Coordinates of C-alpha atoms in Angstrom, one line a residue:
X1 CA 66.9 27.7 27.5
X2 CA 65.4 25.2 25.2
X3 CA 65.9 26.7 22.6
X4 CA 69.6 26.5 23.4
X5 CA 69.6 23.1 24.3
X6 CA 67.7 22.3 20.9
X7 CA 70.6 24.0 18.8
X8 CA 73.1 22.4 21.1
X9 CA 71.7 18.5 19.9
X10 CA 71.3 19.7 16.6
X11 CA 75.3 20.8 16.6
X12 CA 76.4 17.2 17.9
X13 CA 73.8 15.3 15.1
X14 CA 76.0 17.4 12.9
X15 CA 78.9 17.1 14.3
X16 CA 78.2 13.3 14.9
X17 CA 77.0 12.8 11.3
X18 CA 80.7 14.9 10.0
X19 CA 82.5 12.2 11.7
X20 CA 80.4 9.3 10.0
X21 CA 81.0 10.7 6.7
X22 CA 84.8 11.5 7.2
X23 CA 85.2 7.9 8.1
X24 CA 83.6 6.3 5.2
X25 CA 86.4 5.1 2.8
X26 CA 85.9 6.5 -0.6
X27 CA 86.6 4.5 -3.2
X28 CA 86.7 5.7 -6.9
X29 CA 85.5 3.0 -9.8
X30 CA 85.5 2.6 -13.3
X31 CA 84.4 0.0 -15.5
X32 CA 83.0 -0.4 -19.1
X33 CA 80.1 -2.3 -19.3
X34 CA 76.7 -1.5 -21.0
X35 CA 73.5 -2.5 -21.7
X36 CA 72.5 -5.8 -19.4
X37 CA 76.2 -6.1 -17.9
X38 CA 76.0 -2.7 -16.6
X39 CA 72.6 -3.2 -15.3
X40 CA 73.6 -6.2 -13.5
X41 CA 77.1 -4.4 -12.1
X42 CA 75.2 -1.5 -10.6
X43 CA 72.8 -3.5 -8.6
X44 CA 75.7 -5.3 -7.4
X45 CA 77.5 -1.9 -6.4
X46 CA 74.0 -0.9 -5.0
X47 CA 74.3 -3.6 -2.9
X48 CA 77.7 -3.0 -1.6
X49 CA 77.1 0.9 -1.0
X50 CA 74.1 -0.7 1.1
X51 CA 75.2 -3.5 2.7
X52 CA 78.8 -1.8 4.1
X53 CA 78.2 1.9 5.3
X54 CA 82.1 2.3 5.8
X55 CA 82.9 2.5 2.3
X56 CA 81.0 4.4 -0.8
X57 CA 82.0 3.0 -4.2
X58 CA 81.3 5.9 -6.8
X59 CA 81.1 4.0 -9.8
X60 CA 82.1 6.0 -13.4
X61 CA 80.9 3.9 -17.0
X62 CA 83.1 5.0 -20.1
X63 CA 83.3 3.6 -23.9
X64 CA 84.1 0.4 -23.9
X65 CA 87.2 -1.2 -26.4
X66 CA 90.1 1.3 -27.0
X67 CA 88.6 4.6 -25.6
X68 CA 88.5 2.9 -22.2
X69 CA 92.2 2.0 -22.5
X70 CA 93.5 4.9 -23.3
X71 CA 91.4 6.8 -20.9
X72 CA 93.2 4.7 -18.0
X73 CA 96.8 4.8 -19.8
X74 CA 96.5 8.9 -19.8
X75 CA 94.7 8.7 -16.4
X76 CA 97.5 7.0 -14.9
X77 CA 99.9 9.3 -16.4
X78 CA 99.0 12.3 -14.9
X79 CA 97.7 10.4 -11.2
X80 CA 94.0 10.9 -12.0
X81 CA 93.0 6.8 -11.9
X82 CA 90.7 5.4 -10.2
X83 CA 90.8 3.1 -7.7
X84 CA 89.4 0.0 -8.8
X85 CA 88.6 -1.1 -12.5
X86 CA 87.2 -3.9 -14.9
X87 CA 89.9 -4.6 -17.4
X88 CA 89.9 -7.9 -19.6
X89 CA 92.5 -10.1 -18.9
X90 CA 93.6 -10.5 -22.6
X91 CA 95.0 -6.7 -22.2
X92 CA 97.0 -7.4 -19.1
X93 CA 100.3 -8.3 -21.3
X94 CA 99.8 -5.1 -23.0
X95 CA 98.5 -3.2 -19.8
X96 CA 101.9 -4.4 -17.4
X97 CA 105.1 -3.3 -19.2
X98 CA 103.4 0.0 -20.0
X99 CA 102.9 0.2 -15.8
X100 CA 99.5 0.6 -15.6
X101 CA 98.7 -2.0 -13.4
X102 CA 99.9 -2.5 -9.7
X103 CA 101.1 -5.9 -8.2
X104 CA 99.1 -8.1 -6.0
X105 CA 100.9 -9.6 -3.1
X106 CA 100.4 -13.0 -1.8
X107 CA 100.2 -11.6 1.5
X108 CA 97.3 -9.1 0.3
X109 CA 95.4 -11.6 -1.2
X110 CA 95.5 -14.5 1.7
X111 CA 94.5 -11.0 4.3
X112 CA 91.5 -10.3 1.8
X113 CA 90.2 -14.1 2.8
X114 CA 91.3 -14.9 -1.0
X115 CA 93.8 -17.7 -2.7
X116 CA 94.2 -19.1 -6.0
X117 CA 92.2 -22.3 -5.4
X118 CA 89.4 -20.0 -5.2
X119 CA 89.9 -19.6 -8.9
X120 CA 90.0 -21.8 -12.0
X121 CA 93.7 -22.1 -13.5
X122 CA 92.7 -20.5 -16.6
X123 CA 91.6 -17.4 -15.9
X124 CA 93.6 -16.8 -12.5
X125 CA 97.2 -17.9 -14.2
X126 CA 95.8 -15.5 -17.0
X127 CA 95.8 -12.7 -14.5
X128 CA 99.5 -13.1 -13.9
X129 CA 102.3 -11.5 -15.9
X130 CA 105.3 -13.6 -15.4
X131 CA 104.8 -15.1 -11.6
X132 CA 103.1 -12.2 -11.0
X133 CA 99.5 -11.6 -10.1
X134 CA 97.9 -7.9 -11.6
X135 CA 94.4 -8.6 -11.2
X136 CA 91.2 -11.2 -10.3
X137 CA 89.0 -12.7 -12.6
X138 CA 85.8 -11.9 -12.6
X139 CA 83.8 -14.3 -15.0
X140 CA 84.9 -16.7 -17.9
X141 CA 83.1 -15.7 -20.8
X142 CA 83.7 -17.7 -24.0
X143 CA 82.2 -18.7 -27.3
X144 CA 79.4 -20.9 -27.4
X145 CA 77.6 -23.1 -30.0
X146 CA 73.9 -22.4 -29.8
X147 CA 71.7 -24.6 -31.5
X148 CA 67.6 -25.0 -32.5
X149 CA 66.5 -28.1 -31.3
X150 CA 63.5 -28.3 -33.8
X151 CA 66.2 -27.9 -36.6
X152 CA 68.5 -30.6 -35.2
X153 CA 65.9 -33.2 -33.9
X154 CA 64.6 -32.9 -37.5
X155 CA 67.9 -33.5 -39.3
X156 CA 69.0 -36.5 -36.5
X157 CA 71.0 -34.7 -35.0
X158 CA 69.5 -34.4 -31.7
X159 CA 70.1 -36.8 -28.6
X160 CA 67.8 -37.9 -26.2
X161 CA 69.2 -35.7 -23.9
X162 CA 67.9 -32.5 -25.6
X163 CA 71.9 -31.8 -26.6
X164 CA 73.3 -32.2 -30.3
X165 CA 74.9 -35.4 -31.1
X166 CA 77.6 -36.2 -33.7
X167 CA 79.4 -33.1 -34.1
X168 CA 82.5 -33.6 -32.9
X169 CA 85.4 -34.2 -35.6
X170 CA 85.6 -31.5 -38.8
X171 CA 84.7 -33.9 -40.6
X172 CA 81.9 -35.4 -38.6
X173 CA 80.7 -31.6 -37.6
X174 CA 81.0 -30.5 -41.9
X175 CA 78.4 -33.6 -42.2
X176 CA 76.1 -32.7 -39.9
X177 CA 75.7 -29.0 -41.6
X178 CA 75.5 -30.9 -44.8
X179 CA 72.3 -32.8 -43.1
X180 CA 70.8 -30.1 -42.1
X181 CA 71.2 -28.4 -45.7
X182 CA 69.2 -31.0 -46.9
X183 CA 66.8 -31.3 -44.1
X184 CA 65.6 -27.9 -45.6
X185 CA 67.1 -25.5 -43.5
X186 CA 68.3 -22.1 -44.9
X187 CA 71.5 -21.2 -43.3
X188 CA 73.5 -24.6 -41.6
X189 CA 75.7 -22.2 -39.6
X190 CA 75.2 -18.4 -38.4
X191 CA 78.9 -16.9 -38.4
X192 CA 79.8 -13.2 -37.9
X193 CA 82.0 -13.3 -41.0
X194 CA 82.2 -9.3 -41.3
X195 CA 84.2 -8.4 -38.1
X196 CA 87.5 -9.5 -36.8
X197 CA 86.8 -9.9 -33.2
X198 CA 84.8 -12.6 -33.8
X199 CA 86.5 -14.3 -36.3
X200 CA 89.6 -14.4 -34.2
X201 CA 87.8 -16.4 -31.7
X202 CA 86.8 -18.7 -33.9
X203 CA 90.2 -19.1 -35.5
X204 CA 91.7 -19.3 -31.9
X205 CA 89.6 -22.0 -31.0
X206 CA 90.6 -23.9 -34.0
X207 CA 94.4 -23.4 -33.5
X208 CA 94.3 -24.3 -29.4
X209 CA 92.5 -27.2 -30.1
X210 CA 94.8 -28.9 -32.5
X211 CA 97.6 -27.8 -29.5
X212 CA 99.0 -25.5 -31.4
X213 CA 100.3 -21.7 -30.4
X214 CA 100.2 -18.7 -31.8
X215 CA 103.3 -17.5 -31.7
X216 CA 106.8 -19.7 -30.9
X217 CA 110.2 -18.4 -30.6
X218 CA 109.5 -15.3 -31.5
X219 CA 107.9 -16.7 -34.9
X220 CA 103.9 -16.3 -35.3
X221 CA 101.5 -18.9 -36.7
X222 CA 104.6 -21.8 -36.9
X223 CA 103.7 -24.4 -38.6
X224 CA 100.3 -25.6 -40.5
X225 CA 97.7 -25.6 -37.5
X226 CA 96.7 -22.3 -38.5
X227 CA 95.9 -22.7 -42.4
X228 CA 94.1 -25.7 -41.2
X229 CA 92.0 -24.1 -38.9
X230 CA 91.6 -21.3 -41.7
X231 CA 90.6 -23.5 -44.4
X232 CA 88.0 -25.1 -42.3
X233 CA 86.6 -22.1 -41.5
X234 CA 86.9 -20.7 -45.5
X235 CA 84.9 -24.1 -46.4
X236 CA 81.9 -23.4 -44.3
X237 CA 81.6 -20.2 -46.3
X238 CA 82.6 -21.4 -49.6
X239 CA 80.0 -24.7 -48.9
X240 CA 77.4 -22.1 -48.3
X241 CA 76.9 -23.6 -45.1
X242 CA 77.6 -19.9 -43.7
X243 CA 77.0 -16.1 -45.3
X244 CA 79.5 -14.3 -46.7
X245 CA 80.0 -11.0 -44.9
X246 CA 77.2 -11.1 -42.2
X247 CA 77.2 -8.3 -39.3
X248 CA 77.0 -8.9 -35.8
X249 CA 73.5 -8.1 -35.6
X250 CA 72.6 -10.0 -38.6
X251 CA 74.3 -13.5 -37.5
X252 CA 72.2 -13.2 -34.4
X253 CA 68.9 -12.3 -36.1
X254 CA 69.4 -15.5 -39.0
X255 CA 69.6 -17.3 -35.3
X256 CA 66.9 -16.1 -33.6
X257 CA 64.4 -16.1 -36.9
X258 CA 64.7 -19.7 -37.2
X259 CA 66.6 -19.8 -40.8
X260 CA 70.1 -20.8 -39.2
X261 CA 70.6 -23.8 -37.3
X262 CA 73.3 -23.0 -35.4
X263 CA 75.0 -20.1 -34.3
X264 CA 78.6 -19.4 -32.7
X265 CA 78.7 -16.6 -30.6
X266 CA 79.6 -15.4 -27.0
X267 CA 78.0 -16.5 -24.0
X268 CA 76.5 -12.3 -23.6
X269 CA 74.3 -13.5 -25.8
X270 CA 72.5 -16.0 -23.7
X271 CA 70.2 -13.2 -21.9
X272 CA 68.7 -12.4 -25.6
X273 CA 67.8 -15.9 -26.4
X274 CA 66.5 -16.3 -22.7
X275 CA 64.7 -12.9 -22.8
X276 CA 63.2 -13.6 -27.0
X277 CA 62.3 -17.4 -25.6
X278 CA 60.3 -15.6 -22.7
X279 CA 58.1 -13.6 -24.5
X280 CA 57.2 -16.1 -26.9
X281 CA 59.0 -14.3 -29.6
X282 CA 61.7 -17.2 -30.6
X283 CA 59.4 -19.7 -32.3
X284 CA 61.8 -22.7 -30.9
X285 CA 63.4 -24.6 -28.6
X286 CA 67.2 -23.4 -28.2
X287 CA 70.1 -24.5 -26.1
X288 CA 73.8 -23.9 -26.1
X289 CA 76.9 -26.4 -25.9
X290 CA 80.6 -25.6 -25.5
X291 CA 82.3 -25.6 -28.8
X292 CA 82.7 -29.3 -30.1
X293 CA 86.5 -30.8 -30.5
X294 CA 86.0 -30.4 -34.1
X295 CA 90.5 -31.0 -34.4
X296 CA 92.2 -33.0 -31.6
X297 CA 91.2 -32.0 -28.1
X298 CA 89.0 -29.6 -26.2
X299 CA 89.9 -26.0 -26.3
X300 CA 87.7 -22.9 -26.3
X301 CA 88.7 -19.2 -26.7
X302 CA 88.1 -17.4 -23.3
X303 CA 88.6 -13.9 -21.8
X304 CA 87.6 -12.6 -18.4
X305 CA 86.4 -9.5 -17.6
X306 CA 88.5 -8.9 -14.1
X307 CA 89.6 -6.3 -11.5
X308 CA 92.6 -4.6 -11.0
X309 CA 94.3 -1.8 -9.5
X310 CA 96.0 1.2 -11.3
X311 CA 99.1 2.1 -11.0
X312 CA 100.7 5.5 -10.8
X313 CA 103.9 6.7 -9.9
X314 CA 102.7 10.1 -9.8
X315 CA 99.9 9.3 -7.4
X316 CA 100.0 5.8 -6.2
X317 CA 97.0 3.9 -4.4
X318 CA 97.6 3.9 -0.2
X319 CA 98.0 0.3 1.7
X320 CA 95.1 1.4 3.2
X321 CA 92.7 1.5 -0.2
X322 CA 94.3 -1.3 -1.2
X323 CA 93.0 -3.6 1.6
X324 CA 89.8 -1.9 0.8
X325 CA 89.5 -2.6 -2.8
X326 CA 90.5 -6.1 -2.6
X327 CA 87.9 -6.9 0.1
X328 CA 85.5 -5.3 -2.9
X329 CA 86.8 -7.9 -5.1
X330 CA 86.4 -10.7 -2.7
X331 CA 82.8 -9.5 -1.6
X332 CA 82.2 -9.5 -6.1
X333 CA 84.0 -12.7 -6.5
X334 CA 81.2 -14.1 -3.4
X335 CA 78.2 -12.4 -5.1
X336 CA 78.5 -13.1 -9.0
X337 CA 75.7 -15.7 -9.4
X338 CA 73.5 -12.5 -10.2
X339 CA 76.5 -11.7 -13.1
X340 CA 76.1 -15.3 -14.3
X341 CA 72.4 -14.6 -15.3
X342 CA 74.6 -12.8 -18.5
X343 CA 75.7 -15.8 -19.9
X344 CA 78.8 -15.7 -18.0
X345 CA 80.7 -18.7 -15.9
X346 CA 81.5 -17.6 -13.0
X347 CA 85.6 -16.9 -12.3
X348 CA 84.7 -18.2 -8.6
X349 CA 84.5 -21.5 -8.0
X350 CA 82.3 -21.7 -4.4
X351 CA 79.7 -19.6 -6.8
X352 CA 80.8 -21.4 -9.9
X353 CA 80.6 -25.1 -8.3
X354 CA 77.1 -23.9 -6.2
X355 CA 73.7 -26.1 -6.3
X356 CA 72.5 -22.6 -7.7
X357 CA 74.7 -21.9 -10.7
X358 CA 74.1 -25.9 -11.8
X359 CA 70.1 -25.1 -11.9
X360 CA 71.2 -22.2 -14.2
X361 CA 71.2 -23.2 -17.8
X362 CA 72.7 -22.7 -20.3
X363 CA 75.6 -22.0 -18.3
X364 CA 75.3 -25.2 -16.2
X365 CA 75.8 -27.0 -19.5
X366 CA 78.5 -25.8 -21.1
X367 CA 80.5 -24.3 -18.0
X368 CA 82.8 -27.2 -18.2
X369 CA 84.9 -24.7 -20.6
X370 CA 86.2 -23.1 -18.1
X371 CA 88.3 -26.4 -17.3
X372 CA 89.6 -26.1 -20.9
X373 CA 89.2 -22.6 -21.9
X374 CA 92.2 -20.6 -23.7
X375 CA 93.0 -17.4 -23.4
X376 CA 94.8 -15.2 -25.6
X377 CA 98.8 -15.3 -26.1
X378 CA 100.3 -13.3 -23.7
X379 CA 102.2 -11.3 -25.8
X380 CA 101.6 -7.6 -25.9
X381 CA 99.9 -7.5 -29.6
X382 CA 97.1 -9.8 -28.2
X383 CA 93.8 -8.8 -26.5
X384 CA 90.9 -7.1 -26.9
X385 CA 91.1 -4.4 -29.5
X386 CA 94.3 -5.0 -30.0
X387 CA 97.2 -6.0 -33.1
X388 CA 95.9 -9.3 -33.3
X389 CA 92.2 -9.0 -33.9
X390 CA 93.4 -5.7 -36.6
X391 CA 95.4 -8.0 -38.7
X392 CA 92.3 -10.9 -38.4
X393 CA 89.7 -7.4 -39.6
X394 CA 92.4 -7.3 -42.5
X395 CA 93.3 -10.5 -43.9
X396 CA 91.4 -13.9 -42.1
X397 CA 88.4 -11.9 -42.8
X398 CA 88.9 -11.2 -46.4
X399 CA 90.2 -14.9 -46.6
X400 CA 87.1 -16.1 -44.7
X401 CA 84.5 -14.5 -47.5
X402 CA 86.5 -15.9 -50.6
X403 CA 88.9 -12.4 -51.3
X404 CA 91.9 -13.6 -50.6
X405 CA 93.8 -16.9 -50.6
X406 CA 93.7 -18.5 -47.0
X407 CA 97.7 -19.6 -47.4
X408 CA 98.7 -15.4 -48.8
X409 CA 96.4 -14.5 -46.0
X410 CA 98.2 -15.7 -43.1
X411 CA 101.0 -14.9 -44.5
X412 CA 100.4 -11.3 -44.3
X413 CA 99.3 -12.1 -40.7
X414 CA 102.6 -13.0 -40.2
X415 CA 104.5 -9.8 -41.7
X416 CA 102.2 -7.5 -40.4
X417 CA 102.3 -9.1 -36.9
X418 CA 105.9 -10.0 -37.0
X419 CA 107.8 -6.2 -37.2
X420 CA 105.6 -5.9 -33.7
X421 CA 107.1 -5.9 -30.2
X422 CA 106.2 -9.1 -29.4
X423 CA 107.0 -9.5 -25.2

């Protein structure tokens, strides 16, 4: 008899622990982020998993850049997409027409606790298409100017405050790398003069600060904002102020070994200074700024790596998932202080505007882009790995290291770019 009543308990454990499982809400995830961001996601989907026992995220991590966008084009194709996944708000305008992102209601964001106060107006009117909302921000990430204090304080150029002083104005900022030049320092002005991508950022930045767009009635690079930003950028080269042709690794390691004083990169950086300065491997003091206004008025080229949905008309996501996946993204959005130890500002303002994210520096310091930060034209050739940073690989690049001439250069910027659809 007891052995019978034994098996009988162990049935309805089963049984009980079938019914648990069956009503945990499977959700399907995909994102693209290595190294210390994927570190730093995982914990944070850890977390989740733990912390809500109704829902399971099972995360996926593919190639970031161009493999991960066509793996979700042909994914949503054939009804095989995920249910959540990070996308970078530059590809939206590409993403939308092609249909591979669903709409977010107002309704389904107020019922997921969320509304677009909770955001800065860069990156949440960034998310939109039209009036129309495809994703949330996660983060702002940005370029940044980090600087050596010992190289600085020693050519002036150091305030009180621990922060560079008198670089704002091209003129003003092209003196103080002249200073430091003769201060004895090696390399004025690390640069990543090799590689598109980061050249486009810097030439963005130029452009949006002197108010100028990209593209205007259809007509790209109007007017003469973008040879002057290009020229500005050829003279730091030509000055010697900055290498010619200097990989990504490179820039960062003339930064880190002390023989540049300066060094324009992205904010994901920030966790290898941090990381070098805490094992006593960096040899100086270090800080980072927002970009100065080196033309008319603060601007800072900015992308955000956010959430969306995918969209298929073969197999589209349930109301039911979606309620799900955006109270993901709100619980995210909540949490991201632990994603802001990357380097990045946080998309969220509660987080972003919280006594803890102010004790965090760098951030603290130059999060006040987010206010001001630019994002790329929303135009379908634009974003990350896209047209625009091809034809900046093919001609600002060659212009930047002295091979072409800036003026012939954005001028085949212009007819390669221009044949493009350009919605």
């Amino acid at each position: 008899m007891k052995h019978f009543i034994k098996a009988g308990l162990s049935a309805a454990i089963l049984i009980g622990g079938s019914a648990i499982a069956s009503a945990q809400t499977q959700i399907t995830w995909w994102d693209f982020l290595e190294g210390g961001d994927g570190v730093r996601m995982k914990a944070l989907i850890k977390e989740f998993n733990e912390t809500h026992p109704d829902i399971n995220i099972s995360s996926t991590t593919l190639e970031w850049g161009v493999p991960f966008y066509t793996k979700v084009q042909t994914a949503t194709a054939v009804g095989q997409q995920p249910d959540i996944m990070t996308y970078h708000l530059s590809r939206f305008p590409l993403a939308v027409p092609q249909g591979q992102l669903r709409p977010i209601s107002d309704d389904e964001l107020a019922e997921a606790g969320l509304s677009p106060d909770d955001y800065f107006p860069s990156s949440f009117n960034a998310a939109k298409v039209g009036d129309q909302l495809y994703g949330l921000p996660f983060d702002i990430h940005s370029i940044v100017l980090y600087y050596n204090k010992d190289a600085l304080d020693k050519a002036g150029l150091l305030g009180e405050d621990g922060k560079p002083k008198g670089l704002d104005g091209l003129e003003n900022f092209n003196a103080a790398l002249a200073k430091l030049e003769e201060s004895g320092v090696e390399v004025p002005l690390s640069l990543h003069t090799d590689e598109g991508g980061s050249m486009w950022r810097v030439f963005y930045t130029l452009l949006a600060q002197q108010g100028a767009p990209f593209i205007e009635d259809g007509e790209i690079l109007p007017g003469d904002a973008g040879l002057k930003a290009l020229n500005a950028m050829t003279n730091w080269v030509a000055s010697g102020y900055s290498p010619e042709l200097i990989s990504y690794e490179a820039s960062i390691a003339l930064f880190t070994s002390g023989r540049a004083a300066m060094h324009i990169n992205g904010v994901w950086e920030v966790p290898t200074m941090k990381d070098l300065a805490k094992n006593g491997d960096l040899g100086f003091e270090w800080g980072a700024i927002q970009i100065p206004v080196l033309m008319d008025q603060k601007a800072t080229w900015a992308d955000s790596h956010a959430f969306a949905i995918p969209h298929s008309e073969a197999n589209p996501i349930s109301a039911e998932k979606v309620k799900t996946v955006l109270q993901i993204i709100a619980w995210m959005n909540e949490h991201s202080l632990s994603w802001a130890d990357a380097g990045h500002i946080p998309a969220f303002k509660a987080v972003a505007e919280s006594d803890e994210f102010k004790k965090m520096e760098p951030n603290a310091t130059y999060s006040a882009l987010a206010e001001t930060a630019v994002f790329d034209p929303e135009i379908s050739i634009a974003g990350v790995a896209g047209p625009i940073y091809e034809a900046t690989q093919n001609f600002i690049v060659p212009a930047l290291n002295g091979q072409l001439d800036p003026e012939d250069a954005l001028d085949m910027v212009r007819d390669e770019l221009q044949g493009l659809e350009l919605n």
